[in-house]
Short mmCIF file of C-alpha atoms in Angstrom, two decimals:
data_model
loop_
_atom_site.label_atom_id
_atom_site.label_comp_id
_atom_site.label_asym_id
_atom_site.label_seq_id
_atom_site.Cartn_x
_atom_site.Cartn_y
_atom_site.Cartn_z
CA LEU O 9 0.00 0.00 0.00
CA ILE O 10 1.41 3.39 -1.05
CA ASP O 11 -0.44 6.38 0.40
CA ARG O 12 0.69 9.69 1.88
CA PRO O 13 -2.50 11.51 2.92
CA GLY O 14 -2.46 15.21 2.13
CA VAL O 15 0.69 14.94 0.01
CA THR O 16 1.06 13.95 -3.63
CA THR O 17 4.33 12.07 -4.10
CA ILE O 18 5.35 10.43 -7.38
CA VAL O 19 6.72 6.95 -6.70
CA THR O 20 9.31 6.02 -9.35
CA VAL O 21 10.45 2.54 -10.38
CA GLN O 22 13.70 2.77 -12.35
CA SER O 23 15.39 -0.62 -12.18
CA ALA O 24 13.73 -2.78 -9.53
CA VAL O 25 12.42 -6.25 -10.34
CA ALA O 26 9.46 -6.95 -8.07
CA ALA O 27 6.93 -9.80 -7.90
CA LEU O 28 4.02 -8.74 -5.69
CA VAL O 29 0.75 -10.30 -4.60
CA SER O 30 -0.99 -6.97 -5.21
CA LEU O 31 -0.23 -3.25 -5.37
CA GLN O 32 -2.50 -0.52 -4.04
CA SER O 33 -1.25 3.03 -4.67
CA ALA O 34 -3.00 6.33 -4.01
CA GLU O 35 0.09 8.13 -5.34
CA PRO O 36 1.15 8.45 -9.00
CA LEU O 37 3.34 5.50 -10.01
CA SER O 38 6.10 6.27 -12.52
CA VAL O 39 7.71 3.28 -14.26
CA THR O 40 10.83 4.13 -16.29
CA GLY O 41 12.59 0.76 -16.09
CA GLY O 42 12.69 -2.54 -14.27
CA SER O 43 9.58 -4.68 -13.90
CA ILE O 44 6.60 -5.15 -11.61
CA ALA O 45 4.43 -8.27 -11.68
CA VAL O 46 1.24 -8.64 -9.62
CA SER O 47 -0.57 -11.92 -9.08
CA GLU O 48 -3.85 -10.44 -7.78
CA SER O 49 -6.00 -7.41 -8.61
CA SER O 50 -4.19 -4.11 -8.06
CA GLU O 51 -5.38 -0.50 -8.03
CA LEU O 52 -3.33 2.47 -9.16
CA ASN O 53 -5.69 5.18 -7.94
CA GLY O 54 -2.98 7.85 -8.25
CA GLY O 55 -2.51 7.03 -11.91
CA LEU O 56 0.31 5.50 -13.95
CA LEU O 57 3.17 7.30 -15.73
CA MET O 58 4.85 4.63 -17.84
CA SER O 59 7.78 5.42 -20.14
CA GLY O 60 9.79 2.20 -19.85
CA GLY O 61 10.10 -1.10 -18.04
CA SER O 62 7.25 -3.58 -17.80
CA LEU O 63 4.08 -4.27 -15.85
CA GLY O 64 2.88 -7.85 -15.83
CA GLY O 65 1.30 -10.70 -13.95
CA ALA O 66 -2.02 -12.47 -13.63
CA GLY O 67 -3.68 -9.72 -11.58
CA ASN O 68 -5.85 -7.01 -13.10
CA LEU O 69 -4.37 -3.50 -13.08
CA THR O 70 -7.00 -0.80 -12.49
CA LEU O 71 -6.22 2.84 -13.27
CA GLY O 72 -8.17 5.27 -11.10
CA SER O 73 -6.71 8.61 -12.24
CA SER O 74 -5.07 10.31 -15.23
CA SER O 75 -2.43 8.00 -16.71
CA PHE O 76 0.13 8.32 -19.49
CA TRP O 77 1.76 5.44 -21.37
CA THR O 78 4.59 6.51 -23.65
CA GLY O 79 6.89 3.47 -23.52
CA GLY O 80 7.50 0.10 -21.91
CA ASN O 81 5.37 -3.03 -21.97
CA SER O 82 2.24 -4.24 -20.22
CA SER O 83 1.83 -8.01 -20.30
CA GLY O 84 -0.88 -10.33 -19.02
CA PRO O 85 -2.67 -12.52 -18.49
CA GLY O 86 -4.32 -9.98 -16.19
CA GLY O 87 -6.37 -7.13 -17.65
CA LEU O 88 -5.83 -3.37 -17.79
CA ILE O 89 -8.93 -1.49 -16.61
CA VAL O 90 -9.62 2.24 -16.86
CA GLN O 91 -12.12 3.43 -14.25
CA PRO O 92 -15.02 5.80 -15.17
CA SER O 93 -13.25 8.70 -13.45
CA ALA O 94 -9.91 8.00 -15.12
CA ALA O 95 -8.21 8.76 -18.43
CA LEU O 96 -5.42 6.91 -20.21
CA SER O 97 -3.30 8.58 -22.89
CA VAL O 98 -1.27 6.15 -25.02
CA SER O 99 1.18 8.19 -27.06
CA SER O 100 4.26 7.13 -29.02
CA PRO O 101 3.55 8.71 -32.43
CA GLY O 102 6.70 7.40 -34.11
CA ALA O 103 6.91 3.99 -32.47
CA PRO O 104 4.77 0.83 -32.74
CA GLY O 105 2.83 -0.39 -29.71
CA VAL O 106 2.28 -3.86 -28.24
CA LEU O 107 -0.56 -4.81 -25.91
CA ASP O 108 -0.41 -8.19 -24.19
CA ARG O 109 -3.37 -7.78 -21.82
CA THR O 110 -7.03 -6.99 -22.47
CA LEU O 111 -7.83 -3.29 -22.14
CA THR O 112 -11.28 -2.49 -20.73
CA ASN O 113 -12.16 1.20 -20.82
CA ASN O 114 -14.83 2.65 -18.55
CA GLY O 115 -13.53 6.22 -18.77
CA PHE O 116 -11.52 7.97 -21.49
CA VAL O 117 -8.72 6.57 -23.67
CA SER O 118 -6.72 8.47 -26.27
CA TRP O 119 -4.57 6.39 -28.63
CA ASP O 120 -1.76 7.90 -30.74
CA GLN O 121 0.49 5.25 -32.29
CA PRO O 122 1.11 4.23 -35.92
CA THR O 123 0.53 0.53 -35.21
CA LEU O 124 -0.62 -1.66 -32.34
CA THR O 125 -0.03 -5.42 -32.09
CA LEU O 126 -2.26 -7.49 -29.81
CA THR O 127 -0.64 -10.58 -28.29
CA GLY O 128 -1.49 -13.07 -25.58
CA GLY O 129 -5.21 -13.08 -26.41
CA ALA O 130 -5.61 -9.34 -25.74
CA GLN O 131 -8.92 -7.69 -26.61
CA LEU O 132 -10.01 -4.03 -26.76
CA ILE O 133 -13.31 -3.26 -24.98
CA ASN O 134 -14.95 0.17 -24.70
CA ARG O 135 -17.80 0.02 -22.18
CA PRO O 136 -21.08 2.03 -22.19
CA GLY O 137 -20.49 5.68 -21.33
CA ALA O 138 -16.77 5.43 -22.10
CA VAL O 139 -14.91 7.23 -24.91
CA VAL O 140 -12.00 6.10 -27.10
CA THR O 141 -10.35 8.60 -29.43
CA VAL O 142 -8.05 7.26 -32.15
CA GLN O 143 -5.72 10.13 -33.04
CA GLY O 144 -4.40 8.96 -36.37
CA ASN O 145 -4.54 6.23 -38.98
CA LEU O 146 -3.87 3.38 -36.59
CA THR O 147 -3.38 -0.20 -37.75
CA ILE O 148 -4.24 -2.83 -35.12
CA THR O 149 -3.05 -6.39 -35.75
CA ASN O 150 -4.18 -9.42 -33.77
CA ALA O 151 -1.09 -11.64 -33.53
CA SER O 152 -2.45 -13.92 -30.79
CA GLY O 153 -3.34 -16.75 -33.17
CA GLY O 154 -7.00 -16.86 -32.03
CA PRO O 155 -10.09 -14.72 -32.51
CA ALA O 156 -10.12 -11.21 -31.04
CA ALA O 157 -12.29 -8.12 -31.36
CA LEU O 158 -12.42 -4.39 -30.95
CA THR O 159 -15.74 -4.04 -29.09
CA ASN O 160 -17.35 -0.60 -28.78
CA GLU O 161 -20.29 -0.19 -26.42
CA GLY O 162 -19.52 3.48 -25.71
CA THR O 163 -18.23 6.12 -28.15
CA LEU O 164 -15.41 5.57 -30.65
CA ILE O 165 -14.08 8.74 -32.30
CA LYS O 166 -11.64 8.96 -35.20
CA SER O 167 -9.60 12.18 -34.99
CA GLY O 168 -6.29 13.53 -36.24
CA PRO O 169 -5.48 13.12 -39.95
CA GLY O 170 -8.30 11.73 -42.05
CA GLY O 171 -7.97 8.12 -43.11
CA PRO O 172 -8.63 4.56 -41.99
CA LEU O 173 -8.56 2.64 -38.74
CA THR O 174 -7.29 -0.69 -40.08
CA LEU O 175 -7.94 -3.99 -38.29
CA ASN O 176 -5.93 -7.08 -39.23
CA ASN O 177 -7.31 -10.44 -38.03
CA LEU O 178 -9.49 -8.44 -35.65
CA SER O 179 -13.30 -8.25 -35.70
CA PHE O 180 -15.17 -4.99 -35.13
CA VAL O 181 -18.28 -5.05 -32.94
CA THR O 182 -20.20 -1.87 -32.12
CA SER O 183 -23.47 -1.26 -30.30
CA GLY O 184 -22.54 2.25 -29.15
CA ALA O 185 -21.66 5.36 -31.19
CA VAL O 186 -19.04 5.67 -33.92
CA VAL O 187 -17.89 9.13 -35.07
CA LEU O 188 -16.22 9.34 -38.50
CA ARG O 189 -15.48 12.25 -40.84
CA VAL O 190 -15.91 12.60 -44.58
CA GLY O 191 -13.34 14.66 -46.42
CA ASP O 192 -10.15 14.31 -48.40
CA PRO O 193 -9.26 11.73 -47.20
CA THR O 194 -12.32 10.24 -45.53
CA ASP O 195 -12.21 8.29 -42.29
CA ALA O 196 -13.04 4.60 -42.45
CA ILE O 197 -12.92 1.38 -40.45
CA SER O 198 -11.51 -1.48 -42.49
CA ALA O 199 -11.09 -5.07 -41.33
CA ASN O 200 -10.16 -8.34 -43.02
CA ALA O 201 -12.39 -10.00 -40.41
CA GLY O 202 -16.09 -9.66 -39.64
CA GLY O 203 -18.04 -6.59 -38.58
CA THR O 204 -21.14 -6.43 -36.37
CA LEU O 205 -22.94 -3.09 -36.56
CA GLY O 206 -25.52 -1.51 -34.26
CA GLY O 207 -26.05 1.68 -32.30
CA VAL O 208 -25.39 5.08 -33.88
CA LEU O 209 -23.12 6.33 -36.67
CA ASN O 210 -22.28 10.04 -36.45
CA ILE O 211 -20.84 11.54 -39.64
CA ASP O 212 -18.92 14.83 -39.45
CA VAL O 213 -17.41 16.84 -42.32
CA GLN O 214 -13.72 17.70 -42.34
CA PRO O 215 -13.12 21.47 -42.01
CA GLY O 216 -13.12 23.15 -45.42
CA PHE O 217 -14.45 20.10 -47.24
CA VAL O 218 -17.61 20.56 -49.31
CA PRO O 219 -19.01 17.26 -50.65
CA THR O 220 -20.45 17.33 -54.13
CA GLU O 221 -24.08 16.40 -54.66
CA GLY O 222 -24.47 12.65 -55.05
CA ALA O 223 -21.00 11.86 -53.68
CA THR O 224 -20.55 8.48 -51.98
CA PHE O 225 -18.11 7.59 -49.22
CA ASN O 226 -16.90 4.14 -48.22
CA LEU O 227 -16.79 4.23 -44.42
CA PHE O 228 -16.66 0.50 -43.62
CA ALA O 229 -15.13 -2.60 -45.18
CA PHE O 230 -15.34 -6.10 -43.64
CA SER O 231 -14.91 -9.65 -44.84
CA ASN O 232 -18.53 -10.13 -43.75
CA ARG O 233 -21.07 -7.97 -41.95
CA THR O 234 -23.88 -8.58 -39.47
CA GLY O 235 -26.51 -5.98 -38.59
CA THR O 236 -26.66 -2.28 -39.38
CA PHE O 237 -26.79 0.99 -37.49
CA ALA O 238 -30.04 1.83 -35.72
CA GLN O 239 -29.46 5.50 -36.50
CA ILE O 240 -27.22 7.56 -38.79
CA LEU O 241 -26.71 11.26 -38.03
CA SER O 242 -24.84 14.13 -39.66
CA GLY O 243 -25.11 17.16 -37.44
CA THR O 244 -28.77 17.27 -36.56
CA GLN O 245 -29.85 15.63 -39.81
CA PRO O 246 -30.95 11.97 -39.45
CA TYR O 247 -30.60 9.49 -42.29
CA SER O 248 -32.11 6.10 -42.88
CA PRO O 249 -29.69 3.23 -42.13
#
């Protein structure tokens, strides 16, 4: 247990190698090197600042405050959980990412990497009321050797440069809201696996882009598709699915 009431102290792990039953921290935990493995559920209520090293083990890691992941590895088989009151920023714009534990978002996640490889059976789950913002043309590849999915029950927003969110060997399942933009280029979600559609599609227009009358835009591509959106909106204008 790490807690200094009334004082905010950043606890830094630089080179230690620690195997713990669990870790409960009310202070921000900074991991720049070394490794920490937990065998039971752990709570980082002060947030996580991870720029190197590794976090692993069979226990779930729950983030309860603002967290920033710019380097290092997080391996399973335990999960990584973002609480409703928390935010996780994953940012390494010039470097590929690897995720070896299932990420379940109940709060806010911002993702800025060129590529992300899922290993160890990792899944991506965005729960109702939660928000995931993809800040670029991210390619996510499932390298686990079994089925995996990007599941959106909350809100999934494509931001940054226009273009595709590409899913390799990864299904896309949505029952929440998806926000894409038409423009030059247009946002899209493309997968060589299946897609299951439901919920709401919100279509925005890129600043300065004026679509011509009768223009068509390819926003989704799947190897096979189940379902359709219950509602399609552009601004306040509804469209028939």
